[in-house]
Amino acid sequence: RRAFRQISLRPQKVDTQILADKLIASSQIVYPSKTVDVIVDDLSDNKILETALEAKVEYIISGDKHLLRLKTFENIPILTPLKFLSNLY
């Protein structure tokens, strides 16, 4: 809810069920074919990067400090949920 307030949206205006349904409908299961060794402080975060590459995503949305520190990976912007939402509205 804090994110909605910070970008001047009211949570009740966003139907979370519709949002969840859209996310599920547009989701896909991918199995990364490449491994990366970019983040050394938390090796498990590299799986996020590998998955993003395989899925050819437009954005990585995360609150993880290791991922956010990169800012981009292979030309994929890494954004907080708040930053992503503020870019939409």
mmCIF file of C-alpha atoms in Angstrom:
data_model
loop_
_atom_site.group_PDB
_atom_site.id
_atom_site.type_symbol
_atom_site.label_atom_id
_atom_site.label_comp_id
_atom_site.label_asym_id
_atom_site.label_seq_id
_atom_site.Cartn_x
_atom_site.Cartn_y
_atom_site.Cartn_z
ATOM 1 C CA ARG A 1 0.000 0.000 0.000
ATOM 2 C CA ARG A 2 2.905 2.332 0.671
ATOM 3 C CA ALA A 3 3.935 2.077 -2.977
ATOM 4 C CA PHE A 4 0.455 3.049 -4.116
ATOM 5 C CA ARG A 5 0.439 6.107 -1.835
ATOM 6 C CA GLN A 6 3.861 7.205 -3.042
ATOM 7 C CA ILE A 7 2.714 7.238 -6.653
ATOM 8 C CA SER A 8 -0.671 8.786 -5.854
ATOM 9 C CA LEU A 9 -2.772 5.695 -6.443
ATOM 10 C CA ARG A 10 -5.400 4.389 -4.132
ATOM 11 C CA PRO A 11 -5.120 0.627 -3.459
ATOM 12 C CA GLN A 12 -8.881 0.188 -3.867
ATOM 13 C CA LYS A 13 -8.581 1.399 -7.477
ATOM 14 C CA VAL A 14 -6.336 -1.554 -8.303
ATOM 15 C CA ASP A 15 -8.186 -4.847 -8.449
ATOM 16 C CA THR A 16 -5.582 -7.217 -7.072
ATOM 17 C CA GLN A 17 -7.429 -10.294 -8.348
ATOM 18 C CA ILE A 18 -7.396 -8.955 -11.904
ATOM 19 C CA LEU A 19 -3.728 -8.085 -11.540
ATOM 20 C CA ALA A 20 -2.938 -11.576 -10.210
ATOM 21 C CA ASP A 21 -4.938 -13.213 -13.016
ATOM 22 C CA LYS A 22 -3.065 -11.198 -15.634
ATOM 23 C CA LEU A 23 0.275 -12.108 -14.106
ATOM 24 C CA ILE A 24 -0.609 -15.795 -14.091
ATOM 25 C CA ALA A 25 -1.942 -15.688 -17.648
ATOM 26 C CA SER A 26 1.234 -14.085 -18.936
ATOM 27 C CA SER A 27 3.601 -16.294 -16.955
ATOM 28 C CA GLN A 28 5.718 -19.038 -18.429
ATOM 29 C CA ILE A 29 7.944 -21.728 -16.995
ATOM 30 C CA VAL A 30 11.497 -21.569 -18.270
ATOM 31 C CA TYR A 31 14.560 -23.677 -17.686
ATOM 32 C CA PRO A 32 17.729 -21.632 -18.022
ATOM 33 C CA SER A 33 20.199 -23.031 -20.543
ATOM 34 C CA LYS A 34 23.059 -20.775 -19.399
ATOM 35 C CA THR A 35 24.562 -20.118 -16.012
ATOM 36 C CA VAL A 36 25.920 -16.784 -14.871
ATOM 37 C CA ASP A 37 28.257 -15.892 -12.056
ATOM 38 C CA VAL A 38 27.556 -12.180 -11.652
ATOM 39 C CA ILE A 39 26.480 -11.864 -8.023
ATOM 40 C CA VAL A 40 29.074 -13.254 -5.636
ATOM 41 C CA ASP A 41 27.505 -12.085 -2.352
ATOM 42 C CA ASP A 42 24.413 -14.266 -2.828
ATOM 43 C CA LEU A 43 24.956 -16.966 -5.440
ATOM 44 C CA SER A 44 21.273 -17.957 -5.519
ATOM 45 C CA ASP A 45 20.451 -14.528 -7.003
ATOM 46 C CA ASN A 46 22.218 -15.609 -10.188
ATOM 47 C CA LYS A 47 19.283 -17.957 -10.857
ATOM 48 C CA ILE A 48 17.038 -14.893 -11.200
ATOM 49 C CA LEU A 49 19.381 -13.466 -13.811
ATOM 50 C CA GLU A 50 19.601 -16.792 -15.657
ATOM 51 C CA THR A 51 15.824 -17.105 -15.705
ATOM 52 C CA ALA A 52 15.395 -13.523 -16.906
ATOM 53 C CA LEU A 53 17.770 -14.171 -19.807
ATOM 54 C CA GLU A 54 16.046 -17.388 -20.802
ATOM 55 C CA ALA A 55 12.590 -15.810 -20.656
ATOM 56 C CA LYS A 56 13.757 -12.698 -22.537
ATOM 57 C CA VAL A 57 12.056 -10.454 -19.989
ATOM 58 C CA GLU A 58 11.692 -6.700 -20.356
ATOM 59 C CA TYR A 59 12.261 -5.993 -16.647
ATOM 60 C CA ILE A 60 13.443 -7.661 -13.480
ATOM 61 C CA ILE A 61 11.257 -6.457 -10.593
ATOM 62 C CA SER A 62 12.813 -7.097 -7.203
ATOM 63 C CA GLY A 63 13.459 -5.755 -3.754
ATOM 64 C CA ASP A 64 16.682 -7.746 -3.472
ATOM 65 C CA LYS A 65 19.624 -5.463 -2.705
ATOM 66 C CA HIS A 66 22.130 -7.576 -4.647
ATOM 67 C CA LEU A 67 20.042 -7.489 -7.806
ATOM 68 C CA LEU A 68 19.146 -3.809 -7.442
ATOM 69 C CA ARG A 69 22.806 -2.902 -7.065
ATOM 70 C CA LEU A 70 23.366 -4.065 -10.662
ATOM 71 C CA LYS A 71 20.738 -1.609 -12.027
ATOM 72 C CA THR A 72 20.750 -3.511 -15.342
ATOM 73 C CA PHE A 73 21.785 -6.931 -16.542
ATOM 74 C CA GLU A 74 22.296 -7.680 -20.236
ATOM 75 C CA ASN A 75 20.274 -4.525 -21.028
ATOM 76 C CA ILE A 76 17.422 -5.620 -18.736
ATOM 77 C CA PRO A 77 16.500 -2.898 -16.222
ATOM 78 C CA ILE A 78 16.320 -4.091 -12.601
ATOM 79 C CA LEU A 79 13.704 -2.076 -10.730
ATOM 80 C CA THR A 80 11.995 -2.012 -7.368
ATOM 81 C CA PRO A 81 8.235 -2.628 -7.501
ATOM 82 C CA LEU A 82 7.667 1.059 -6.682
ATOM 83 C CA LYS A 83 9.918 2.249 -9.504
ATOM 84 C CA PHE A 84 8.262 -0.151 -11.944
ATOM 85 C CA LEU A 85 4.772 1.011 -10.987
ATOM 86 C CA SER A 86 5.735 4.671 -11.115
ATOM 87 C CA ASN A 87 7.040 4.146 -14.650
ATOM 88 C CA LEU A 88 3.642 2.716 -15.639
ATOM 89 C CA TYR A 89 1.624 5.608 -14.270
#
